[in-house]
mmCIF file of C-alpha atoms and ligand atoms in Angstrom:
data_model
loop_
_atom_site.group_PDB
_atom_site.id
_atom_site.type_symbol
_atom_site.label_atom_id
_atom_site.label_comp_id
_atom_site.label_asym_id
_atom_site.label_seq_id
_atom_site.Cartn_x
_atom_site.Cartn_y
_atom_site.Cartn_z
ATOM 1 C CA MET A 20 121.451 91.871 144.493
ATOM 2 C CA SER A 21 122.364 95.059 146.282
ATOM 3 C CA ASP A 22 125.976 95.421 147.441
ATOM 4 C CA GLN A 23 124.817 97.626 150.385
ATOM 5 C CA PRO A 24 125.620 96.024 153.767
ATOM 6 C CA ASP A 25 122.504 94.584 155.421
ATOM 7 C CA ARG A 26 121.005 97.182 157.744
ATOM 8 C CA PRO A 27 118.343 96.326 160.323
ATOM 9 C CA PRO A 28 114.954 97.700 159.267
ATOM 10 C CA LEU A 29 114.081 101.045 160.875
ATOM 11 C CA THR A 30 111.180 101.212 163.311
ATOM 12 C CA PRO A 31 108.230 103.242 161.941
ATOM 13 C CA GLU A 32 109.168 106.111 164.315
ATOM 14 C CA ALA A 33 112.844 106.084 163.276
ATOM 15 C CA LEU A 34 111.809 105.916 159.564
ATOM 16 C CA ALA A 35 109.473 108.936 159.986
ATOM 17 C CA GLN A 36 112.275 110.838 161.724
ATOM 18 C CA ALA A 37 114.791 110.039 158.975
ATOM 19 C CA ILE A 38 112.363 111.113 156.181
ATOM 20 C CA ALA A 39 111.242 114.348 157.850
ATOM 21 C CA PRO A 40 114.268 116.578 156.863
ATOM 22 C CA HIS A 41 113.949 115.419 153.222
ATOM 23 C CA ARG A 42 110.253 116.203 153.147
ATOM 24 C CA GLU A 43 110.971 119.605 154.691
ATOM 25 C CA ARG A 44 113.516 120.299 151.909
ATOM 26 C CA ILE A 45 111.013 119.059 149.238
ATOM 27 C CA ASP A 46 108.402 121.498 150.616
ATOM 28 C CA GLN A 47 110.958 124.378 150.313
ATOM 29 C CA ILE A 48 111.961 123.326 146.776
ATOM 30 C CA ASP A 49 108.305 122.976 145.693
ATOM 31 C CA ALA A 50 107.693 126.564 146.864
ATOM 32 C CA GLN A 51 110.664 127.732 144.834
ATOM 33 C CA LEU A 52 109.578 125.716 141.825
ATOM 34 C CA LEU A 53 106.100 127.161 141.994
ATOM 35 C CA GLU A 54 107.496 130.684 142.260
ATOM 36 C CA LEU A 55 109.769 130.103 139.256
ATOM 37 C CA LEU A 56 107.033 128.455 137.192
ATOM 38 C CA ASN A 57 104.827 131.532 137.724
ATOM 39 C CA GLN A 58 107.644 133.836 136.884
ATOM 40 C CA ARG A 59 108.132 131.833 133.646
ATOM 41 C CA ALA A 60 104.415 132.025 132.930
ATOM 42 C CA ASN A 61 104.503 135.815 133.399
ATOM 43 C CA GLN A 62 107.314 136.060 130.802
ATOM 44 C CA ALA A 63 105.259 133.969 128.338
ATOM 45 C CA ARG A 64 102.231 136.175 129.024
ATOM 46 C CA ALA A 65 104.321 139.264 128.215
ATOM 47 C CA ILE A 66 105.479 137.616 124.983
ATOM 48 C CA GLY A 67 101.839 136.854 124.143
ATOM 49 C CA THR A 68 100.897 140.496 124.485
ATOM 50 C CA LEU A 69 103.779 141.507 122.235
ATOM 51 C CA LYS A 70 102.693 138.942 119.598
ATOM 52 C CA GLY A 71 99.281 140.603 119.369
ATOM 53 C CA GLU A 72 97.363 138.954 116.469
ATOM 54 C CA ALA A 73 100.415 136.879 115.368
ATOM 55 C CA ALA A 74 100.508 133.120 116.050
ATOM 56 C CA VAL A 75 101.324 132.302 119.676
ATOM 57 C CA TYR A 76 102.527 128.743 118.937
ATOM 58 C CA ARG A 77 106.183 128.838 117.872
ATOM 59 C CA PRO A 78 107.348 125.309 117.071
ATOM 60 C CA GLU A 79 110.923 126.337 116.330
ATOM 61 C CA ARG A 80 111.280 128.021 119.742
ATOM 62 C CA GLU A 81 109.672 125.036 121.518
ATOM 63 C CA ALA A 82 112.157 122.667 119.768
ATOM 64 C CA GLN A 83 115.040 124.904 120.869
ATOM 65 C CA VAL A 84 113.786 125.029 124.512
ATOM 66 C CA LEU A 85 113.463 121.210 124.608
ATOM 67 C CA ALA A 86 116.876 120.646 122.967
ATOM 68 C CA ARG A 87 118.542 123.044 125.456
ATOM 69 C CA ILE A 88 116.854 121.306 128.424
ATOM 70 C CA ALA A 89 117.995 117.926 127.122
ATOM 71 C CA ALA A 90 121.611 119.223 126.905
ATOM 72 C CA LEU A 91 121.428 120.811 130.371
ATOM 73 C CA ASN A 92 119.936 117.802 132.152
ATOM 74 C CA ALA A 93 122.401 116.251 134.589
ATOM 75 C CA GLY A 94 119.976 113.718 136.047
ATOM 76 C CA PRO A 95 118.928 111.736 137.937
ATOM 77 C CA LEU A 96 115.704 112.509 136.115
ATOM 78 C CA HIS A 97 115.544 110.597 132.797
ATOM 79 C CA GLY A 98 115.813 112.680 129.587
ATOM 80 C CA ASN A 99 112.319 111.591 128.488
ATOM 81 C CA ALA A 100 110.868 112.590 131.846
ATOM 82 C CA VAL A 101 112.411 116.016 131.648
ATOM 83 C CA GLN A 102 111.115 116.472 128.108
ATOM 84 C CA ARG A 103 107.560 115.527 129.204
ATOM 85 C CA ILE A 104 107.668 117.928 132.155
ATOM 86 C CA PHE A 105 108.938 120.892 130.081
ATOM 87 C CA ARG A 106 106.490 120.008 127.290
ATOM 88 C CA GLU A 107 103.694 120.453 129.829
ATOM 89 C CA VAL A 108 105.171 123.661 131.249
ATOM 90 C CA MET A 109 105.261 125.185 127.750
ATOM 91 C CA SER A 110 101.766 123.937 126.984
ATOM 92 C CA GLU A 111 100.406 125.766 130.046
ATOM 93 C CA CYS A 112 102.470 128.929 129.373
ATOM 94 C CA LEU A 113 101.191 128.952 125.773
ATOM 95 C CA ALA A 114 97.569 128.550 126.989
ATOM 96 C CA LEU A 115 98.039 131.704 129.058
ATOM 97 C CA GLU A 116 98.924 133.538 125.853
ATOM 98 C CA ARG A 117 95.970 132.038 124.059
ATOM 99 C CA PRO A 118 94.449 128.505 124.327
ATOM 100 C CA LEU A 119 94.859 126.403 121.201
ATOM 101 C CA THR A 120 92.303 124.146 119.512
ATOM 102 C CA VAL A 121 93.798 121.172 117.688
ATOM 103 C CA THR A 122 91.872 118.819 115.413
ATOM 104 C CA TYR A 123 92.756 115.145 114.943
ATOM 105 C CA LEU A 124 91.427 112.038 113.316
ATOM 106 C CA GLY A 125 89.036 110.695 115.952
ATOM 107 C CA PRO A 126 87.055 109.337 117.594
ATOM 108 C CA ARG A 127 88.650 109.633 120.986
ATOM 109 C CA GLY A 128 91.287 107.045 121.776
ATOM 110 C CA THR A 129 93.120 107.014 118.430
ATOM 111 C CA PHE A 130 96.902 107.046 118.017
ATOM 112 C CA THR A 131 96.544 110.453 116.365
ATOM 113 C CA GLU A 132 94.984 111.768 119.560
ATOM 114 C CA GLN A 133 98.010 110.457 121.515
ATOM 115 C CA ALA A 134 100.405 112.102 119.064
ATOM 116 C CA ALA A 135 98.471 115.433 119.271
ATOM 117 C CA ALA A 136 98.423 115.282 123.101
ATOM 118 C CA ARG A 137 102.119 114.610 123.241
ATOM 119 C CA HIS A 138 102.986 117.337 120.796
ATOM 120 C CA PHE A 139 100.795 120.115 122.216
ATOM 121 C CA GLY A 140 100.607 119.025 125.884
ATOM 122 C CA SER A 141 97.555 118.835 128.100
ATOM 123 C CA ALA A 142 96.518 122.515 127.919
ATOM 124 C CA ALA A 143 95.514 122.286 124.220
ATOM 125 C CA LEU A 144 91.891 121.598 123.480
ATOM 126 C CA LEU A 145 91.825 118.481 121.304
ATOM 127 C CA GLN A 146 88.902 118.118 118.907
ATOM 128 C CA PRO A 147 88.175 114.796 117.260
ATOM 129 C CA CYS A 148 87.032 114.747 113.603
ATOM 130 C CA ALA A 149 85.455 111.945 111.604
ATOM 131 C CA THR A 150 87.878 112.133 108.657
ATOM 132 C CA ILE A 151 91.311 113.431 107.781
ATOM 133 C CA ASP A 152 89.518 115.792 105.334
ATOM 134 C CA GLU A 153 87.456 117.278 108.157
ATOM 135 C CA THR A 154 90.504 117.798 110.414
ATOM 136 C CA LEU A 155 92.008 120.028 107.726
ATOM 137 C CA ARG A 156 88.732 121.751 106.789
ATOM 138 C CA GLU A 157 88.147 122.896 110.362
ATOM 139 C CA VAL A 158 91.547 124.619 110.397
ATOM 140 C CA GLU A 159 91.127 126.030 106.895
ATOM 141 C CA ALA A 160 87.827 127.557 108.048
ATOM 142 C CA ARG A 161 89.654 128.906 111.169
ATOM 143 C CA GLN A 162 87.380 126.906 113.481
ATOM 144 C CA ALA A 163 90.555 125.390 114.965
ATOM 145 C CA ASP A 164 94.204 126.426 115.089
ATOM 146 C CA TYR A 165 96.087 123.273 113.996
ATOM 147 C CA ALA A 166 95.418 119.813 112.629
ATOM 148 C CA VAL A 167 97.490 116.699 113.442
ATOM 149 C CA VAL A 168 97.394 114.122 110.567
ATOM 150 C CA PRO A 169 99.168 110.757 110.103
ATOM 151 C CA ILE A 170 101.499 110.863 107.084
ATOM 152 C CA GLU A 171 103.307 107.520 107.073
ATOM 153 C CA ASN A 172 103.837 104.315 109.022
ATOM 154 C CA SER A 173 107.158 102.440 109.153
ATOM 155 C CA SER A 174 105.515 99.121 108.313
ATOM 156 C CA GLU A 175 102.667 100.127 105.986
ATOM 157 C CA GLY A 176 104.053 103.178 104.211
ATOM 158 C CA ALA A 177 102.245 106.405 103.236
ATOM 159 C CA VAL A 178 98.791 107.511 104.375
ATOM 160 C CA ASN A 179 97.535 108.255 100.868
ATOM 161 C CA ARG A 180 94.558 110.430 101.847
ATOM 162 C CA THR A 181 96.914 112.787 103.736
ATOM 163 C CA LEU A 182 99.300 112.962 100.772
ATOM 164 C CA ASP A 183 96.433 113.783 98.384
ATOM 165 C CA LEU A 184 95.112 116.492 100.706
ATOM 166 C CA LEU A 185 98.590 118.082 101.034
ATOM 167 C CA THR A 186 98.603 118.857 97.306
ATOM 168 C CA SER A 187 95.467 120.982 97.495
ATOM 169 C CA THR A 188 95.356 122.492 101.044
ATOM 170 C CA GLU A 189 96.381 126.061 101.712
ATOM 171 C CA LEU A 190 97.699 124.979 105.147
ATOM 172 C CA ARG A 191 101.439 124.723 105.908
ATOM 173 C CA ALA A 192 103.233 121.960 107.704
ATOM 174 C CA CYS A 193 104.801 123.554 110.841
ATOM 175 C CA GLY A 194 105.453 120.544 113.078
ATOM 176 C CA GLU A 195 106.188 116.827 113.089
ATOM 177 C CA ALA A 196 105.556 114.095 115.666
ATOM 178 C CA THR A 197 106.455 110.446 115.757
ATOM 179 C CA LEU A 198 104.782 107.799 117.880
ATOM 180 C CA ARG A 199 105.769 104.138 118.566
ATOM 181 C CA ILE A 200 102.609 102.178 117.706
ATOM 182 C CA HIS A 201 101.831 99.362 120.160
ATOM 183 C CA HIS A 202 98.565 97.590 119.446
ATOM 184 C CA LEU A 203 96.466 95.665 121.965
ATOM 185 C CA LEU A 204 93.863 93.021 121.239
ATOM 186 C CA MET A 205 90.809 93.984 123.307
ATOM 187 C CA SER A 206 87.374 92.424 123.735
ATOM 188 C CA GLN A 207 84.461 91.748 126.038
ATOM 189 C CA ALA A 208 85.546 88.110 125.764
ATOM 190 C CA GLN A 209 87.891 86.743 128.410
ATOM 191 C CA GLU A 210 89.951 84.349 126.227
ATOM 192 C CA LEU A 211 91.361 84.321 122.698
ATOM 193 C CA PRO A 212 89.440 81.236 121.529
ATOM 194 C CA GLU A 213 86.085 83.023 122.160
ATOM 195 C CA VAL A 214 86.925 85.612 119.467
ATOM 196 C CA ILE A 215 85.264 85.014 116.068
ATOM 197 C CA GLN A 216 85.619 88.527 114.565
ATOM 198 C CA VAL A 217 88.287 91.269 114.674
ATOM 199 C CA TYR A 218 87.629 94.883 113.935
ATOM 200 C CA ALA A 219 90.427 97.378 113.157
ATOM 201 C CA HIS A 220 91.559 100.159 110.801
ATOM 202 C CA PRO A 221 92.935 98.557 107.561
ATOM 203 C CA GLN A 222 96.451 99.796 108.476
ATOM 204 C CA ALA A 223 96.252 98.133 111.916
ATOM 205 C CA LEU A 224 95.010 94.801 110.394
ATOM 206 C CA ALA A 225 97.990 94.976 107.996
ATOM 207 C CA GLN A 226 100.411 95.783 110.855
ATOM 208 C CA CYS A 227 99.201 92.712 112.806
ATOM 209 C CA ARG A 228 98.908 90.276 109.846
ATOM 210 C CA ASP A 229 101.287 87.657 111.277
ATOM 211 C CA PHE A 230 99.722 87.772 114.753
ATOM 212 C CA LEU A 231 96.215 87.347 113.335
ATOM 213 C CA SER A 232 97.162 84.399 111.103
ATOM 214 C CA ARG A 233 99.072 82.783 113.931
ATOM 215 C CA CYS A 234 96.708 83.313 116.869
ATOM 216 C CA LEU A 235 93.273 83.976 115.302
ATOM 217 C CA PRO A 236 93.411 82.163 111.922
ATOM 218 C CA GLN A 237 89.608 81.465 111.895
ATOM 219 C CA ALA A 238 88.520 84.990 112.950
ATOM 220 C CA GLU A 239 86.876 87.192 110.326
ATOM 221 C CA GLN A 240 88.797 90.481 109.846
ATOM 222 C CA VAL A 241 86.590 93.587 109.410
ATOM 223 C CA ALA A 242 88.092 96.902 108.371
ATOM 224 C CA VAL A 243 86.552 100.010 109.989
ATOM 225 C CA SER A 244 87.277 103.756 109.894
ATOM 226 C CA SER A 245 89.596 103.895 112.906
ATOM 227 C CA ASN A 246 90.941 101.692 115.706
ATOM 228 C CA ALA A 247 88.975 103.661 118.291
ATOM 229 C CA GLU A 248 85.830 103.072 116.288
ATOM 230 C CA ALA A 249 86.721 99.334 116.301
ATOM 231 C CA ALA A 250 86.916 99.452 120.076
ATOM 232 C CA ARG A 251 83.633 101.289 120.316
ATOM 233 C CA LEU A 252 81.970 98.659 118.163
ATOM 234 C CA ALA A 253 83.559 95.783 120.113
ATOM 235 C CA ALA A 254 82.084 97.284 123.329
ATOM 236 C CA GLN A 255 78.457 97.148 122.019
ATOM 237 C CA PRO A 256 76.298 94.770 124.141
ATOM 238 C CA GLN A 257 75.706 92.157 121.428
ATOM 239 C CA GLN A 258 79.388 91.967 120.340
ATOM 240 C CA THR A 259 80.586 89.529 123.000
ATOM 241 C CA HIS A 260 82.696 87.497 120.521
ATOM 242 C CA THR A 261 84.255 90.517 118.795
ATOM 243 C CA ALA A 262 87.756 91.855 119.422
ATOM 244 C CA ALA A 263 89.316 95.149 118.329
ATOM 245 C CA ILE A 264 92.947 96.063 117.667
ATOM 246 C CA GLY A 265 94.099 99.448 118.858
ATOM 247 C CA PRO A 266 95.777 101.600 121.479
ATOM 248 C CA GLY A 267 95.532 101.068 125.238
ATOM 249 C CA GLN A 268 93.632 104.291 125.589
ATOM 250 C CA ALA A 269 90.744 102.820 123.534
ATOM 251 C CA ALA A 270 90.578 99.730 125.761
ATOM 252 C CA ALA A 271 90.360 101.910 128.871
ATOM 253 C CA LEU A 272 87.869 104.283 127.277
ATOM 254 C CA TYR A 273 85.494 101.484 126.263
ATOM 255 C CA GLY A 274 86.105 99.179 129.270
ATOM 256 C CA LEU A 275 87.364 96.232 127.249
ATOM 257 C CA ASN A 276 89.546 93.311 128.452
ATOM 258 C CA VAL A 277 93.047 93.266 127.110
ATOM 259 C CA LEU A 278 93.500 89.795 125.622
ATOM 260 C CA ASP A 279 97.064 90.393 124.354
ATOM 261 C CA GLN A 280 99.603 93.213 124.189
ATOM 262 C CA ASN A 281 102.077 94.339 121.475
ATOM 263 C CA VAL A 282 100.287 92.365 118.786
ATOM 264 C CA GLU A 283 102.000 94.376 116.017
ATOM 265 C CA ASP A 284 104.375 92.233 113.856
ATOM 266 C CA ASP A 285 107.206 94.862 113.961
ATOM 267 C CA PRO A 286 108.261 95.986 117.460
ATOM 268 C CA ASN A 287 109.638 99.189 115.978
ATOM 269 C CA ASN A 288 106.355 100.018 114.322
ATOM 270 C CA THR A 289 106.228 103.868 114.251
ATOM 271 C CA THR A 290 103.821 106.390 112.709
ATOM 272 C CA ARG A 291 104.845 109.875 111.648
ATOM 273 C CA PHE A 292 102.389 112.817 111.891
ATOM 274 C CA LEU A 293 102.423 116.350 110.533
ATOM 275 C CA VAL A 294 101.075 119.444 112.283
ATOM 276 C CA LEU A 295 99.303 121.726 109.814
ATOM 277 C CA GLY A 296 98.339 125.338 110.372
ATOM 278 C CA HIS A 297 98.231 128.744 108.720
ATOM 279 C CA GLN A 298 101.706 129.861 109.718
ATOM 280 C CA ALA A 299 105.258 128.874 108.564
ATOM 281 C CA ALA A 300 107.674 127.809 111.298
ATOM 282 C CA GLY A 301 111.007 129.604 111.477
ATOM 283 C CA PRO A 302 114.342 127.772 111.392
ATOM 284 C CA SER A 303 115.164 125.844 114.593
ATOM 285 C CA GLY A 304 118.585 124.566 113.515
ATOM 286 C CA ALA A 305 117.360 120.930 113.108
ATOM 287 C CA ASP A 306 114.588 121.032 110.523
ATOM 288 C CA ARG A 307 112.924 119.062 107.813
ATOM 289 C CA THR A 308 111.107 120.396 104.694
ATOM 290 C CA THR A 309 108.299 118.634 102.861
ATOM 291 C CA LEU A 310 107.858 119.352 99.123
ATOM 292 C CA ILE A 311 105.549 118.199 96.351
ATOM 293 C CA VAL A 312 107.006 118.258 92.841
ATOM 294 C CA ALA A 313 106.082 117.134 89.356
ATOM 295 C CA ALA A 314 108.834 116.600 86.833
ATOM 296 C CA PRO A 315 108.221 117.606 83.196
ATOM 297 C CA GLN A 316 108.035 114.359 81.124
ATOM 298 C CA ALA A 317 108.879 112.286 84.196
ATOM 299 C CA ASP A 318 108.902 109.185 82.009
ATOM 300 C CA HIS A 319 111.835 110.520 79.980
ATOM 301 C CA ALA A 320 115.284 109.172 80.824
ATOM 302 C CA GLY A 321 117.048 111.468 83.251
ATOM 303 C CA ALA A 322 114.036 113.744 84.020
ATOM 304 C CA MET A 323 113.933 112.838 87.701
ATOM 305 C CA HIS A 324 117.693 112.883 88.002
ATOM 306 C CA ARG A 325 117.818 116.431 86.507
ATOM 307 C CA LEU A 326 115.087 117.549 88.881
ATOM 308 C CA LEU A 327 116.769 116.215 92.030
ATOM 309 C CA GLU A 328 120.316 117.018 91.025
ATOM 310 C CA PRO A 329 120.558 120.328 93.048
ATOM 311 C CA PHE A 330 120.082 118.340 96.272
ATOM 312 C CA SER A 331 123.185 116.224 95.834
ATOM 313 C CA ARG A 332 125.253 119.127 94.460
ATOM 314 C CA LEU A 333 124.345 121.365 97.379
ATOM 315 C CA GLY A 334 124.787 118.572 100.015
ATOM 316 C CA ILE A 335 121.122 118.305 101.015
ATOM 317 C CA SER A 336 119.907 114.898 102.328
ATOM 318 C CA MET A 337 116.662 113.567 101.032
ATOM 319 C CA THR A 338 114.892 111.526 103.735
ATOM 320 C CA LYS A 339 111.813 110.477 101.724
ATOM 321 C CA LEU A 340 110.668 110.100 98.113
ATOM 322 C CA GLU A 341 107.152 108.882 97.525
ATOM 323 C CA SER A 342 105.032 108.995 94.356
ATOM 324 C CA ARG A 343 101.283 109.368 93.944
ATOM 325 C CA PRO A 344 99.283 109.242 90.695
ATOM 326 C CA VAL A 345 97.791 112.521 89.536
ATOM 327 C CA ARG A 346 93.984 112.374 89.522
ATOM 328 C CA GLY A 347 92.778 112.164 85.889
ATOM 329 C CA GLY A 348 96.316 112.023 84.445
ATOM 330 C CA LEU A 349 96.968 108.504 83.214
ATOM 331 C CA TRP A 350 100.500 107.403 84.369
ATOM 332 C CA GLN A 351 101.336 110.885 85.600
ATOM 333 C CA TYR A 352 102.751 111.233 89.108
ATOM 334 C CA VAL A 353 103.601 113.855 91.702
ATOM 335 C CA PHE A 354 106.432 113.206 94.076
ATOM 336 C CA PHE A 355 106.411 113.839 97.848
ATOM 337 C CA ILE A 356 109.904 114.677 98.952
ATOM 338 C CA ASP A 357 111.344 115.279 102.470
ATOM 339 C CA ILE A 358 114.714 116.916 102.804
ATOM 340 C CA GLU A 359 116.824 117.862 105.816
ATOM 341 C CA GLY A 360 117.062 121.628 106.433
ATOM 342 C CA HIS A 361 114.760 124.681 106.407
ATOM 343 C CA ALA A 362 113.494 126.396 103.269
ATOM 344 C CA ASP A 363 115.215 129.566 104.529
ATOM 345 C CA ASP A 364 118.657 127.891 104.867
ATOM 346 C CA PRO A 365 120.800 129.327 102.024
ATOM 347 C CA SER A 366 121.615 125.953 100.445
ATOM 348 C CA VAL A 367 118.005 124.703 100.609
ATOM 349 C CA ALA A 368 116.683 128.099 99.257
ATOM 350 C CA GLN A 369 119.186 127.785 96.342
ATOM 351 C CA ALA A 370 118.157 124.142 95.606
ATOM 352 C CA LEU A 371 114.458 125.088 95.668
ATOM 353 C CA LEU A 372 115.083 128.035 93.322
ATOM 354 C CA GLU A 373 116.785 125.734 90.749
ATOM 355 C CA MET A 374 114.177 123.034 91.155
ATOM 356 C CA ARG A 375 111.367 125.531 90.593
ATOM 357 C CA GLN A 376 112.897 126.345 87.195
ATOM 358 C CA ARG A 377 113.106 122.673 86.266
ATOM 359 C CA ALA A 378 109.773 121.323 87.661
ATOM 360 C CA ASN A 379 106.273 121.489 86.221
ATOM 361 C CA PHE A 380 104.942 122.050 89.696
ATOM 362 C CA LEU A 381 106.614 122.644 93.016
ATOM 363 C CA LYS A 382 104.894 123.281 96.349
ATOM 364 C CA VAL A 383 106.740 123.722 99.637
ATOM 365 C CA VAL A 384 104.257 122.164 102.150
ATOM 366 C CA GLY A 385 106.390 123.520 104.980
ATOM 367 C CA SER A 386 109.588 123.470 107.018
ATOM 368 C CA TYR A 387 109.414 122.354 110.642
ATOM 369 C CA PRO A 388 111.588 121.156 113.528
ATOM 370 C CA ARG A 389 112.462 117.416 113.183
ATOM 371 C CA ALA A 390 110.692 115.265 115.741
HETATM 372 O O1 LIG B 22 108.920 132.110 123.152
HETATM 373 C C1 LIG B 22 107.704 132.287 122.881
HETATM 374 O O2 LIG B 22 107.339 132.760 121.798
HETATM 375 C C2 LIG B 22 106.675 131.894 123.811
HETATM 376 O O3 LIG B 22 105.555 132.177 123.598
HETATM 377 C C3 LIG B 22 107.049 131.126 125.095
HETATM 378 C C4 LIG B 22 106.842 129.614 124.881
HETATM 379 C C5 LIG B 22 107.442 128.953 126.122
HETATM 380 O O4 LIG B 22 106.656 128.607 127.038
HETATM 381 O O5 LIG B 22 108.646 128.807 126.175
HETATM 382 C C6 LIG B 22 105.439 129.309 124.735
HETATM 383 C C7 LIG B 22 104.804 129.049 123.512
HETATM 384 C C8 LIG B 22 105.541 129.047 122.269
HETATM 385 O O6 LIG B 22 105.098 128.035 121.407
HETATM 386 C C9 LIG B 22 106.989 128.946 122.439
HETATM 387 C C10 LIG B 22 107.598 129.160 123.668
#
């Protein structure tokens, strides 16, 4: 209930008269905004010329611009709205320096596409690839500038193919994005009981396990290469009793009915993505570093403790520790570690120096602004 005193409704003429001065002011402000946006674009273009052949995308600077804007914002625009607007402004300014091509795990309509679009804004040219391997290969071959790959999900854990590729790729991690994952159940069918088969990526099936056993206990679950592919298959003419699990974009793209929303078991279900490219990102002041290490004789008592000891001594927080078996090495493992800080921060640099002397293998995948 509003605590405003009841006012008689304005006649259409009186309403138009009351609105008119506000609209006049909005027109003036829009002209100023446009002038300022173009002044900003000119500055970015000048920076682009100075950069020459060097990378135009500077994730550390973008993170600083967005953090500064968040601190400056006095409202009433919501913080998220302001971030989205300035994200787009920077995306367009960057495109004037040089347009970027970004690969992602396709087809169109995947969560990775959403993460890439959010991170790079609308001016980047997004290029779907069939596999995570291909997204990296395109960038390695300089057919694209950056790759966006999923690395872990809060419910289902690591994306193992990405971890394995990180050990061998020459690319560096230079950015991070996180995305709340909300799955829809979509189909040509109109009602849940008509569904006899559900297609989805294995991770999505796992993230919706409780929903599927509760609401579709009889339906056959079929794992496919991506959720967008599941939607594409569910939209085929003969698949009238098939449903797919995936993002809203896929339902819209393939014209499917939404049978249910937020079918993920965990409402905080979040996926983390890395941006990979040829360049290292500079320190932004709020960074994370991803490393891959192998301890000598990791099965010996104290080997891991000795390897990680510099972190605690130098006050460096570890935000992730994940192991993966080494191909062809029975019971041998490499460890994927995320720490807070940039590899150029003095304490992190010191810890890495000491770890390098203690480890069998140490690779800094990259330092990047925290999402
Ligand atoms: O500061 C720069 O290096 C710029 O190119 C400008 C700008 C921006 O629009 O603010 C654009 C692209 C970069 O990724 C970072 C920032």
